[in-house]
Amino acid sequence: MSEKRDPLVSVDWLKSRLGAPDLRIIDATWFLPIEPFDARDEHARARIPGAYFFDVDTIAATNSSLPHMLAPPEKFAAAMRKAGIGDGATIVVYDARGLFSAARVWWNFRVMGHDDVFVLDGGLPAWIAAGGEVEDGPDMRRQERHFSTRYHAGLVRTLPDMRKAVEAGTQIIDARPKGRFDGVEPEPRPGLRGGHMPGALNLPPALLFDKDGKMKAPLTLARLLADVGVEAGKPVICTCGSGVSAATLALAFARIGKWDVPVYDGSWAEWGAHPDTPIASA
């Protein structure tokens, strides 16, 4: 897939279209299990007007032992239909932290075949800083809309795929903090070994953003990726702790025009839990 558009939209862009009948705004706020916050409570306290709360842990494959794995297409479609998000809608995803979990939901939609989806650059903090209106209380109830899915398997990698990728020396870029990547800091989920996949590169998503919380310009991102060892002309797979931050890396790749970068859905929550997966450390 090759596209020239930017996967990010600005606060001004969204302000000028707020209330448009074909626009749907999604709050994708999510917190790590060790953080003392509740994303749904944060959504009810302050959100962009009309935003729908996308529960990353519920609109997922809940029969899996792994956290927030991709939902089956029929479950995803049912949730979107109930939320009034239908075919033909332009979707803008944001989160309350700036840009942390929004990319995961952006990737979810793209996997399900909906490409008219964007991420709000800077998220809710940028919206509020620019004087954007917020609302609270229960979500608006919308009329149900039909939502079609066309599963894009090329954007997803599984454990067997990753075993082959490691053996083949495919470029893998890991978004976990360096201490976890090196195996010198503990994982937030119990029972996982430390370290990283052999040959993997490390790029924590914090490095993708300027001081104002907005994603760096495409040329700067391209230089940053090259500096950590990514060869732009070769295939690359994004991974992280549980498939959230990896999607932020995929978003950065899309911003520089590389739209076909897949995410390892199970990420380290899966790889690090298996006793026979190869692991390297510092």
Tab-separated table of C-alpha atoms in Angstrom:
chain	number	residue	atom	x	y	z
A	1	MET	CA	0.000	0.000	0.000
A	2	SER	CA	1.418	3.366	-0.985
A	3	GLU	CA	-0.295	6.600	-0.014
A	4	LYS	CA	0.751	10.231	-0.001
A	5	ARG	CA	-1.684	11.539	2.609
A	6	ASP	CA	-0.743	12.222	6.223
A	7	PRO	CA	-2.245	9.765	8.760
A	8	LEU	CA	-2.350	12.648	11.269
A	9	VAL	CA	-4.784	15.568	11.395
A	10	SER	CA	-4.344	18.804	13.313
A	11	VAL	CA	-6.545	20.315	15.986
A	12	ASP	CA	-7.487	23.096	13.563
A	13	TRP	CA	-8.508	20.534	10.947
A	14	LEU	CA	-10.775	18.787	13.445
A	15	LYS	CA	-12.206	22.036	14.831
A	16	SER	CA	-13.291	23.101	11.355
A	17	ARG	CA	-15.170	19.816	10.835
A	18	LEU	CA	-16.614	19.203	14.299
A	19	GLY	CA	-20.248	18.199	13.979
A	20	ALA	CA	-20.001	17.104	10.331
A	21	PRO	CA	-22.502	14.266	9.709
A	22	ASP	CA	-19.911	11.915	8.207
A	23	LEU	CA	-17.302	12.477	10.942
A	24	ARG	CA	-16.856	10.123	13.881
A	25	ILE	CA	-14.455	10.862	16.728
A	26	ILE	CA	-13.059	8.056	18.867
A	27	ASP	CA	-11.432	8.300	22.288
A	28	ALA	CA	-8.892	5.469	22.410
A	29	THR	CA	-7.455	6.282	25.848
A	30	TRP	CA	-5.827	3.287	27.537
A	31	PHE	CA	-3.513	2.899	30.511
A	32	LEU	CA	-0.987	0.233	31.446
A	33	PRO	CA	-2.193	-2.239	34.103
A	34	ILE	CA	0.274	-0.747	36.618
A	35	GLU	CA	-1.113	2.799	36.209
A	36	PRO	CA	-3.716	4.080	38.712
A	37	PHE	CA	-6.160	5.445	36.141
A	38	ASP	CA	-9.398	4.292	34.547
A	39	ALA	CA	-9.717	5.221	30.866
A	40	ARG	CA	-13.510	5.105	30.843
A	41	ASP	CA	-13.667	7.450	33.848
A	42	GLU	CA	-11.281	9.853	32.120
A	43	HIS	CA	-13.511	9.772	29.043
A	44	ALA	CA	-16.610	10.581	31.094
A	45	ARG	CA	-14.766	13.445	32.795
A	46	ALA	CA	-13.555	15.259	29.679
A	47	ARG	CA	-13.696	14.369	25.981
A	48	ILE	CA	-13.970	15.985	22.581
A	49	PRO	CA	-17.681	16.577	21.879
A	50	GLY	CA	-19.370	13.553	20.329
A	51	ALA	CA	-16.444	11.220	20.935
A	52	TYR	CA	-17.141	7.517	21.365
A	53	PHE	CA	-15.077	5.551	23.893
A	54	PHE	CA	-13.271	2.620	22.284
A	55	ASP	CA	-12.375	0.123	25.016
A	56	VAL	CA	-9.153	-1.462	23.770
A	57	ASP	CA	-9.492	-4.360	26.225
A	58	THR	CA	-13.152	-5.118	25.397
A	59	ILE	CA	-13.300	-4.678	21.623
A	60	ALA	CA	-10.762	-7.461	21.427
A	61	ALA	CA	-10.367	-11.231	21.315
A	62	THR	CA	-11.445	-11.686	24.923
A	63	ASN	CA	-11.098	-15.493	24.689
A	64	SER	CA	-7.318	-15.040	24.414
A	65	SER	CA	-4.997	-15.123	27.407
A	66	LEU	CA	-3.063	-12.263	25.800
A	67	PRO	CA	-4.090	-8.633	26.387
A	68	HIS	CA	-6.308	-6.780	23.866
A	69	MET	CA	-5.594	-9.013	20.882
A	70	LEU	CA	-7.408	-8.035	17.679
A	71	ALA	CA	-11.121	-8.723	17.793
A	72	PRO	CA	-12.629	-11.091	15.228
A	73	PRO	CA	-13.987	-9.014	12.324
A	74	GLU	CA	-17.603	-9.818	13.174
A	75	LYS	CA	-17.155	-8.644	16.780
A	76	PHE	CA	-15.414	-5.449	15.657
A	77	ALA	CA	-18.165	-4.741	13.113
A	78	ALA	CA	-20.891	-5.308	15.706
A	79	ALA	CA	-19.264	-2.868	18.147
A	80	MET	CA	-18.873	-0.198	15.473
A	81	ARG	CA	-22.432	-0.687	14.236
A	82	LYS	CA	-23.784	-0.250	17.764
A	83	ALA	CA	-21.676	2.907	18.173
A	84	GLY	CA	-23.158	4.397	15.004
A	85	ILE	CA	-19.876	4.167	13.108
A	86	GLY	CA	-20.665	2.978	9.608
A	87	ASP	CA	-19.300	2.613	6.126
A	88	GLY	CA	-18.316	5.920	4.582
A	89	ALA	CA	-17.462	7.626	7.869
A	90	THR	CA	-14.278	9.613	8.333
A	91	ILE	CA	-12.800	8.568	11.657
A	92	VAL	CA	-10.476	10.590	13.872
A	93	VAL	CA	-8.898	8.798	16.829
A	94	TYR	CA	-7.289	10.487	19.825
A	95	ASP	CA	-6.289	9.668	23.382
A	96	ALA	CA	-6.037	11.642	26.611
A	97	ARG	CA	-2.269	11.272	26.920
A	98	GLY	CA	-1.383	12.935	23.639
A	99	LEU	CA	-0.529	10.070	21.324
A	100	PHE	CA	-0.105	6.769	23.090
A	101	SER	CA	-2.935	4.306	22.451
A	102	ALA	CA	-4.701	6.176	19.617
A	103	ALA	CA	-2.440	4.569	17.020
A	104	ARG	CA	-3.498	1.095	18.192
A	105	VAL	CA	-7.125	1.881	17.315
A	106	TRP	CA	-6.065	3.561	14.058
A	107	TRP	CA	-4.298	0.303	13.196
A	108	ASN	CA	-7.375	-1.721	14.277
A	109	PHE	CA	-9.521	0.120	11.746
A	110	ARG	CA	-6.968	-0.296	8.983
A	111	VAL	CA	-6.687	-4.046	9.681
A	112	MET	CA	-10.480	-4.225	9.381
A	113	GLY	CA	-10.288	-2.550	5.963
A	114	HIS	CA	-11.351	0.988	6.889
A	115	ASP	CA	-8.683	3.346	5.544
A	116	ASP	CA	-10.475	6.680	6.038
A	117	VAL	CA	-9.093	6.904	9.572
A	118	PHE	CA	-6.725	9.471	11.087
A	119	VAL	CA	-5.036	10.225	14.412
A	120	LEU	CA	-5.349	13.628	16.096
A	121	ASP	CA	-1.831	15.012	16.406
A	122	GLY	CA	-1.198	15.857	20.067
A	123	GLY	CA	-4.453	14.255	21.205
A	124	LEU	CA	-6.671	15.696	23.922
A	125	PRO	CA	-3.888	17.823	25.488
A	126	ALA	CA	-3.365	19.639	22.169
A	127	TRP	CA	-7.123	20.027	21.744
A	128	ILE	CA	-7.518	21.624	25.185
A	129	ALA	CA	-4.397	23.794	24.758
A	130	ALA	CA	-5.908	25.205	21.558
A	131	GLY	CA	-9.155	26.118	23.326
A	132	GLY	CA	-11.115	23.168	21.977
A	133	GLU	CA	-14.466	22.519	23.627
A	134	VAL	CA	-14.849	19.471	25.873
A	135	GLU	CA	-17.896	17.688	27.228
A	136	ASP	CA	-18.523	15.213	30.043
A	137	GLY	CA	-21.135	12.692	31.131
A	138	PRO	CA	-22.531	9.682	29.227
A	139	ASP	CA	-21.777	9.176	25.547
A	140	MET	CA	-24.232	10.377	22.921
A	141	ARG	CA	-26.484	7.574	21.674
A	142	ARG	CA	-26.342	7.288	17.886
A	143	GLN	CA	-28.449	5.425	15.386
A	144	GLU	CA	-26.840	2.137	14.377
A	145	ARG	CA	-25.001	2.070	11.053
A	146	HIS	CA	-23.806	-0.806	8.906
A	147	PHE	CA	-20.045	-1.398	9.164
A	148	SER	CA	-18.313	-3.686	6.687
A	149	THR	CA	-14.969	-5.356	7.371
A	150	ARG	CA	-12.343	-6.489	4.862
A	151	TYR	CA	-9.597	-8.058	6.945
A	152	HIS	CA	-6.140	-6.829	5.913
A	153	ALA	CA	-3.939	-9.730	7.038
A	154	GLY	CA	-0.820	-8.057	5.667
A	155	LEU	CA	-0.844	-5.573	8.541
A	156	VAL	CA	-0.758	-8.297	11.231
A	157	ARG	CA	1.946	-10.696	12.354
A	158	THR	CA	1.496	-13.773	14.555
A	159	LEU	CA	3.908	-15.840	16.661
A	160	PRO	CA	4.673	-18.295	13.807
A	161	ASP	CA	5.259	-15.309	11.509
A	162	MET	CA	7.712	-13.824	14.009
A	163	ARG	CA	9.633	-17.062	14.436
A	164	LYS	CA	10.181	-17.078	10.665
A	165	ALA	CA	11.041	-13.372	10.658
A	166	VAL	CA	13.734	-13.824	13.307
A	167	GLU	CA	15.202	-16.791	11.450
A	168	ALA	CA	15.199	-14.835	8.168
A	169	GLY	CA	16.759	-11.735	9.700
A	170	THR	CA	13.772	-9.527	8.841
A	171	GLN	CA	13.977	-6.035	10.322
A	172	ILE	CA	12.110	-5.915	13.638
A	173	ILE	CA	11.755	-2.686	15.596
A	174	ASP	CA	10.760	-2.856	19.262
A	175	ALA	CA	9.047	0.099	20.955
A	176	ARG	CA	9.641	-0.945	24.565
A	177	PRO	CA	11.811	1.237	26.815
A	178	LYS	CA	15.507	0.494	26.472
A	179	GLY	CA	15.804	-1.073	29.933
A	180	ARG	CA	13.152	-3.655	29.129
A	181	PHE	CA	14.550	-4.185	25.630
A	182	ASP	CA	17.991	-4.843	27.139
A	183	GLY	CA	16.518	-7.136	29.784
A	184	VAL	CA	17.821	-5.082	32.725
A	185	GLU	CA	14.413	-3.731	33.834
A	186	PRO	CA	11.369	-5.891	34.657
A	187	GLU	CA	8.361	-6.269	32.421
A	188	PRO	CA	5.075	-4.804	33.773
A	189	ARG	CA	3.364	-8.169	33.266
A	190	PRO	CA	4.445	-11.076	35.489
A	191	GLY	CA	5.946	-14.245	34.093
A	192	LEU	CA	7.731	-12.721	31.102
A	193	ARG	CA	11.404	-13.196	30.366
A	194	GLY	CA	13.494	-10.102	29.757
A	195	GLY	CA	15.357	-9.082	26.633
A	196	HIS	CA	14.399	-8.838	22.970
A	197	MET	CA	14.107	-10.827	19.764
A	198	PRO	CA	17.518	-11.547	18.227
A	199	GLY	CA	18.457	-8.848	15.748
A	200	ALA	CA	15.694	-6.457	16.790
A	201	LEU	CA	16.215	-2.688	16.841
A	202	ASN	CA	14.951	-0.443	19.616
A	203	LEU	CA	13.014	2.825	19.266
A	204	PRO	CA	10.843	3.965	22.202
A	205	PRO	CA	7.934	6.069	20.859
A	206	ALA	CA	8.787	9.057	23.072
A	207	LEU	CA	11.567	9.823	20.590
A	208	LEU	CA	9.007	10.260	17.809
A	209	PHE	CA	7.539	13.428	19.325
A	210	ASP	CA	8.514	17.058	19.703
A	211	LYS	CA	8.355	18.827	23.070
A	212	ASP	CA	4.776	19.940	22.377
A	213	GLY	CA	3.652	16.297	22.171
A	214	LYS	CA	3.083	16.327	18.418
A	215	MET	CA	4.728	13.852	16.096
A	216	LYS	CA	7.930	14.956	14.404
A	217	ALA	CA	7.919	15.984	10.751
A	218	PRO	CA	8.300	13.216	8.137
A	219	LEU	CA	11.891	14.069	7.210
A	220	THR	CA	12.910	14.106	10.871
A	221	LEU	CA	11.188	10.767	11.438
A	222	ALA	CA	12.965	9.259	8.448
A	223	ARG	CA	16.348	10.389	9.812
A	224	LEU	CA	15.493	9.056	13.271
A	225	LEU	CA	14.555	5.646	11.891
A	226	ALA	CA	17.730	5.548	9.838
A	227	ASP	CA	19.788	6.488	12.902
A	228	VAL	CA	18.533	3.451	14.838
A	229	GLY	CA	19.426	1.190	11.909
A	230	VAL	CA	16.213	0.866	9.906
A	231	GLU	CA	16.842	0.342	6.185
A	232	ALA	CA	13.891	2.103	4.540
A	233	GLY	CA	13.813	-0.087	1.435
A	234	LYS	CA	13.493	-3.366	3.326
A	235	PRO	CA	10.459	-4.925	5.079
A	236	VAL	CA	10.061	-4.134	8.764
A	237	ILE	CA	7.791	-5.380	11.560
A	238	CYS	CA	6.811	-3.367	14.651
A	239	THR	CA	6.520	-4.902	18.107
A	240	CYS	CA	6.364	-3.734	21.744
A	241	GLY	CA	4.991	-5.003	25.059
A	242	SER	CA	1.412	-5.801	24.061
A	243	GLY	CA	0.834	-4.319	20.612
A	244	VAL	CA	-0.050	-0.742	21.613
A	245	SER	CA	3.197	1.220	21.251
A	246	ALA	CA	4.098	-0.871	18.204
A	247	ALA	CA	1.160	0.742	16.398
A	248	THR	CA	2.660	4.164	17.151
A	249	LEU	CA	5.783	3.066	15.292
A	250	ALA	CA	3.576	1.881	12.415
A	251	LEU	CA	1.912	5.307	12.416
A	252	ALA	CA	5.318	6.976	12.136
A	253	PHE	CA	6.199	4.734	9.200
A	254	ALA	CA	2.906	5.674	7.525
A	255	ARG	CA	3.777	9.325	8.019
A	256	ILE	CA	6.942	8.866	5.965
A	257	GLY	CA	4.966	7.037	3.264
A	258	LYS	CA	5.520	3.414	4.322
A	259	TRP	CA	1.922	2.279	4.883
A	260	ASP	CA	2.443	-1.480	4.697
A	261	VAL	CA	4.327	-1.977	7.993
A	262	PRO	CA	2.698	-4.733	10.097
A	263	VAL	CA	2.365	-5.000	13.864
A	264	TYR	CA	3.076	-8.151	15.862
A	265	ASP	CA	-0.228	-8.367	17.719
A	266	GLY	CA	0.916	-10.560	20.603
A	267	SER	CA	4.232	-8.675	20.972
A	268	TRP	CA	6.382	-9.328	24.048
A	269	ALA	CA	3.372	-10.445	26.113
A	270	GLU	CA	3.377	-13.504	23.847
A	271	TRP	CA	7.032	-13.864	22.801
A	272	GLY	CA	8.418	-13.355	26.301
A	273	ALA	CA	6.003	-15.891	27.803
A	274	HIS	CA	7.062	-18.800	25.587
A	275	PRO	CA	9.917	-20.931	26.987
A	276	ASP	CA	11.322	-21.773	23.560
A	277	THR	CA	11.394	-18.411	21.771
A	278	PRO	CA	14.937	-17.111	21.248
A	279	ILE	CA	15.869	-14.047	23.277
A	280	ALA	CA	18.838	-11.703	23.235
A	281	SER	CA	19.848	-9.200	25.904
A	282	ALA	CA	22.409	-6.450	26.506
